[in-house]
Coordinates of C-alpha atoms in Angstrom, one line a residue:
M62 CA 0.2 -0.1 -0.2
K63 CA 2.2 2.3 0.6
N64 CA 5.0 1.4 -2.2
L65 CA 1.7 2.1 -4.3
E66 CA 0.7 5.2 -2.9
Q67 CA 4.3 6.5 -3.3
K68 CA 4.3 5.5 -7.6
T69 CA 1.2 7.4 -7.8
I70 CA 2.8 10.4 -6.0
Q71 CA 5.9 10.2 -8.2
F72 CA 4.0 9.5 -11.7
L73 CA 1.2 12.9 -10.3
D74 CA 5.1 14.9 -9.6
E75 CA 5.5 14.0 -12.7
I76 CA 3.2 15.5 -14.7
N77 CA 3.8 19.0 -16.3
K78 CA 2.9 20.8 -13.9
N79 CA 0.2 23.1 -17.0
T80 CA -1.0 19.4 -17.6
L81 CA -1.7 19.3 -14.2
K82 CA -3.4 22.6 -13.8
I83 CA -5.8 21.4 -16.9
L84 CA -6.8 18.2 -15.3
K85 CA -7.3 19.5 -11.7
S86 CA -9.9 22.2 -13.5
G87 CA -11.5 19.6 -15.4
N88 CA -12.1 17.7 -12.2
M89 CA -10.1 14.9 -14.6
L90 CA -7.5 14.5 -12.1
P91 CA -9.3 11.0 -10.2
N92 CA -9.9 9.6 -13.3
L93 CA -6.6 9.8 -13.7
I94 CA -5.5 8.7 -10.4
R95 CA -8.4 5.6 -10.4
N96 CA -6.7 4.7 -14.1
F97 CA -2.8 4.6 -12.7
L98 CA -3.6 2.4 -9.3
I99 CA -5.4 0.1 -11.7
D100 CA -2.8 -0.2 -14.2
K101 CA -0.5 -0.6 -11.3
I102 CA -2.4 -3.3 -9.6
A103 CA -2.8 -5.5 -12.8
S104 CA 1.1 -5.1 -13.9
D105 CA 1.6 -7.5 -10.7
I106 CA -1.0 -9.8 -11.9
Y107 CA -0.2 -13.0 -13.6
L108 CA -2.2 -14.8 -16.3
E109 CA -2.0 -18.5 -17.3
K110 CA -0.7 -18.2 -20.7
D111 CA -3.7 -20.7 -21.9
I112 CA -5.9 -18.1 -19.8
Y113 CA -4.7 -15.4 -21.1
E114 CA -5.3 -16.6 -25.2
T115 CA -8.8 -17.4 -24.5
E116 CA -9.5 -14.4 -23.3
I117 CA -8.6 -12.1 -26.9
K118 CA -9.2 -15.4 -29.1
N119 CA -13.1 -14.9 -27.9
F120 CA -12.5 -11.6 -28.1
Y121 CA -11.7 -11.6 -32.0
S122 CA -14.9 -14.5 -32.1
K123 CA -17.1 -12.1 -30.5
N124 CA -16.3 -9.0 -32.7
N125 CA -15.7 -10.9 -36.5
I126 CA -11.7 -10.6 -36.1
L127 CA -11.2 -13.2 -38.6
N128 CA -8.0 -12.1 -40.4
K129 CA -5.3 -9.6 -40.1
K130 CA -7.2 -6.8 -42.0
D131 CA -10.0 -7.5 -39.7
L132 CA -7.6 -6.5 -36.7
D133 CA -6.0 -3.6 -38.2
N134 CA -9.6 -2.5 -38.8
I135 CA -10.3 -2.1 -35.3
L136 CA -7.1 -1.2 -34.3
K137 CA -8.4 1.7 -36.3
I138 CA -11.9 2.5 -35.1
K139 CA -9.9 2.4 -31.8
G140 CA -7.1 4.4 -32.2
N141 CA -4.9 1.1 -30.1
T142 CA -1.9 -0.6 -31.0
E143 CA -2.0 -5.1 -30.6
E144 CA -0.8 -4.7 -27.9
E145 CA -2.8 -2.0 -26.5
L146 CA -6.0 -3.6 -27.4
H147 CA -5.2 -7.2 -25.7
Y148 CA -4.2 -5.1 -22.5
Q149 CA -8.1 -3.6 -22.4
I150 CA -8.9 -7.3 -22.9
T151 CA -8.0 -8.9 -20.4
L152 CA -7.4 -5.8 -17.4
P153 CA -11.0 -7.4 -16.5
L154 CA -9.3 -11.4 -15.7
K155 CA -6.4 -9.2 -14.2
I156 CA -8.7 -7.1 -11.3
L157 CA -10.5 -10.4 -10.6
E158 CA -7.8 -12.7 -10.6
F159 CA -6.6 -9.8 -7.9
S160 CA -9.6 -9.5 -6.0
K161 CA -10.0 -13.4 -5.8
Q162 CA -6.6 -12.8 -4.2
K163 CA -6.8 -9.8 -1.9
F164 CA -10.9 -9.7 -0.8
Q165 CA -11.7 -13.8 -0.9
A166 CA -11.8 -13.7 3.0
E167 CA -14.4 -11.2 3.1
I168 CA -17.3 -12.6 0.3
E169 CA -19.3 -14.1 2.8
S170 CA -20.1 -11.0 4.9
Y171 CA -20.6 -9.0 2.0
F172 CA -22.8 -11.1 0.2
L173 CA -25.6 -11.6 3.3
E174 CA -24.8 -7.6 3.9
R175 CA -26.5 -7.3 -0.4
K176 CA -28.2 -10.4 0.0
D177 CA -31.7 -8.2 -0.3
F178 CA -31.0 -6.2 -2.8
L179 CA -29.2 -9.7 -5.0
D180 CA -32.7 -12.0 -4.2
E181 CA -35.1 -11.7 -7.7
Y182 CA -38.5 -10.8 -7.0
T183 CA -41.5 -10.7 -9.1
F184 CA -44.9 -8.6 -8.2
N185 CA -47.4 -6.8 -9.5
I186 CA -47.4 -2.8 -9.5
I187 CA -50.1 -0.6 -10.5
R188 CA -48.5 3.3 -10.0
L189 CA -51.7 5.9 -10.2
K190 CA -51.2 9.6 -9.3
N191 CA -54.8 10.0 -7.1
K192 CA -54.6 8.3 -3.4
D193 CA -58.6 7.6 -3.5
L194 CA -58.2 5.8 -7.3
A195 CA -55.6 3.8 -4.8
Y196 CA -57.1 2.7 -2.1
E197 CA -60.9 1.7 -3.9
L198 CA -58.3 -0.2 -6.7
Y199 CA -56.3 -1.8 -4.1
F200 CA -60.3 -3.1 -2.4
R201 CA -61.6 -4.0 -5.8
I202 CA -58.3 -6.6 -5.9
D203 CA -58.5 -7.2 -2.4
S204 CA -61.8 -8.5 -2.2
E205 CA -61.1 -10.2 -5.5
E206 CA -63.7 -7.7 -7.6
S207 CA -61.2 -7.0 -10.4
D208 CA -57.7 -8.2 -10.9
F209 CA -54.6 -6.9 -11.1
L210 CA -54.0 -7.6 -15.0
K211 CA -57.2 -5.3 -16.0
L212 CA -56.6 -2.8 -13.4
S213 CA -53.1 -2.0 -14.7
E214 CA -53.9 -1.9 -18.5
T215 CA -57.0 0.7 -17.6
Y216 CA -55.6 2.8 -15.5
S217 CA -51.5 2.4 -14.1
Y218 CA -49.2 5.0 -15.5
Y219 CA -46.7 4.1 -18.1
S220 CA -48.3 0.3 -18.1
S221 CA -46.0 0.0 -20.5
L222 CA -43.4 0.0 -18.0
Y223 CA -44.4 -3.2 -16.3
P224 CA -46.2 -5.5 -19.0
K225 CA -49.5 -7.0 -17.8
G226 CA -49.0 -4.7 -14.2
L227 CA -46.0 -7.5 -13.3
F228 CA -42.1 -7.0 -12.7
G229 CA -39.7 -9.6 -12.9
P230 CA -37.9 -11.8 -11.9
K231 CA -35.1 -9.4 -11.2
N232 CA -33.3 -8.3 -7.9
L233 CA -34.3 -4.6 -7.0
Q234 CA -31.0 -3.0 -7.3
G235 CA -31.7 0.6 -8.2
M236 CA -35.2 0.8 -7.4
N237 CA -36.6 3.3 -5.0
T238 CA -35.9 2.9 -1.2
L239 CA -39.0 3.0 -0.2
I240 CA -40.3 0.0 -2.8
V241 CA -37.4 -1.9 -1.3
N242 CA -38.3 -2.2 1.9
K243 CA -42.1 -2.8 1.2
L244 CA -40.8 -5.8 -0.8
I245 CA -38.2 -7.2 1.4
H246 CA -41.3 -7.3 4.5
A247 CA -43.8 -8.6 2.2
S248 CA -44.2 -12.2 2.2
L249 CA -45.4 -13.9 -1.1
N250 CA -48.8 -13.5 -2.2
D251 CA -49.1 -9.6 -0.1
L252 CA -51.0 -7.9 -1.7
I253 CA -49.5 -4.3 0.5
Q254 CA -51.7 -1.5 0.5
P255 CA -51.3 1.8 -1.2
F256 CA -47.9 4.1 -0.3
Q257 CA -46.5 7.0 -1.9
V258 CA -43.6 7.5 -3.7
D259 CA -42.9 10.9 -5.3
E260 CA -45.6 12.4 -7.0
W261 CA -47.1 8.8 -7.3
W262 CA -49.3 6.0 -5.5
I263 CA -48.2 2.4 -5.7
I264 CA -49.9 -0.5 -5.0
L265 CA -48.3 -3.8 -5.2
K266 CA -48.4 -8.1 -4.6
L267 CA -45.4 -10.1 -4.3
I268 CA -45.3 -13.2 -7.2
N269 CA -42.4 -14.4 -5.7
K270 CA -38.9 -14.9 -4.5
K271 CA -35.7 -16.0 -5.1
K272 CA -32.9 -16.5 -2.9
A273 CA -29.9 -15.6 -4.2
K274 CA -26.9 -18.0 -3.9
L275 CA -23.1 -17.4 -3.7
D276 CA -22.5 -18.9 -6.7
K277 CA -19.9 -19.1 -8.8
P278 CA -21.0 -15.7 -11.6
T279 CA -22.2 -14.4 -8.6
R280 CA -19.6 -14.1 -6.6
N281 CA -17.3 -12.4 -9.0
M282 CA -19.8 -9.5 -9.6
L283 CA -19.8 -9.3 -5.6
L284 CA -15.6 -9.4 -5.7
I285 CA -15.6 -6.9 -8.6
E286 CA -18.1 -4.6 -6.8
I287 CA -15.7 -4.8 -3.5
F288 CA -13.0 -4.0 -5.7
N289 CA -14.8 -0.9 -6.7
K290 CA -14.8 0.6 -3.0
Y291 CA -11.9 -0.3 -2.8
I292 CA -10.2 1.3 -5.8
N293 CA -12.6 4.9 -5.2
N294 CA -12.1 5.5 -1.3
L295 CA -7.9 4.6 -2.4
V296 CA -8.3 7.7 -5.2
K297 CA -10.1 9.8 -3.0
N298 CA -7.6 9.3 -0.4
F299 CA -4.8 10.1 -2.8
T300 CA -6.4 13.1 -4.5
D301 CA -7.4 14.8 -1.1
D302 CA -3.9 14.0 0.6
Y303 CA -1.8 15.8 -3.3
L304 CA -4.1 18.1 -3.0
K305 CA -4.0 19.3 1.0
N306 CA -0.1 19.3 0.4
G307 CA 0.0 22.1 -1.2
N308 CA -0.2 20.8 -4.7
Q309 CA -3.5 23.2 -5.6

């Protein structure tokens, strides 16, 4: 860590002062530091030759790079050398490998911390702007006088976002906190009373909840999440320290 900090400060000290001034004024310094840190971290990670070559072959296959002419075309479009392209292709693997080495011990507790947002939910939803109408529809659904589909198609705003008044199965990442809390604490088939989210009145019914498992894809995804938090913290600390020490 200390060595990484020293390399970062040395890197910044070697930048032309006018260039550094432009980077600061454009708020580009944090991104520059982030890229530098990732590059230094990746440079210490070794990939087995077969893994390295397979990743490049897969990229070539997905992008229809079948010969040297195809490769030259994509290098021209990207403005890269072949070596730079290979670096970009294999960088995610190196980041994942670094994350496995550094954060593996944290993954179980982090999974439990994130689990509610990783579980996949399927639910009915109606969005309205009128509170009284929301309660009227709620009671019609609750008494089985009408069903969600019919009422959603007739009354729900932006019903195209939720075809047939249905969402999922998907996780709750990025959803409004109030909706997330209602669903997390609901039992299957619960019809949730109307509640307000900004200018909307929402009616929900939880249909299904599929619990997340710490399988390989989920484990890898969470490792990358932890890595990004780690890098963001380093970037903030290094940027703050560098500016605090008179490098304004």
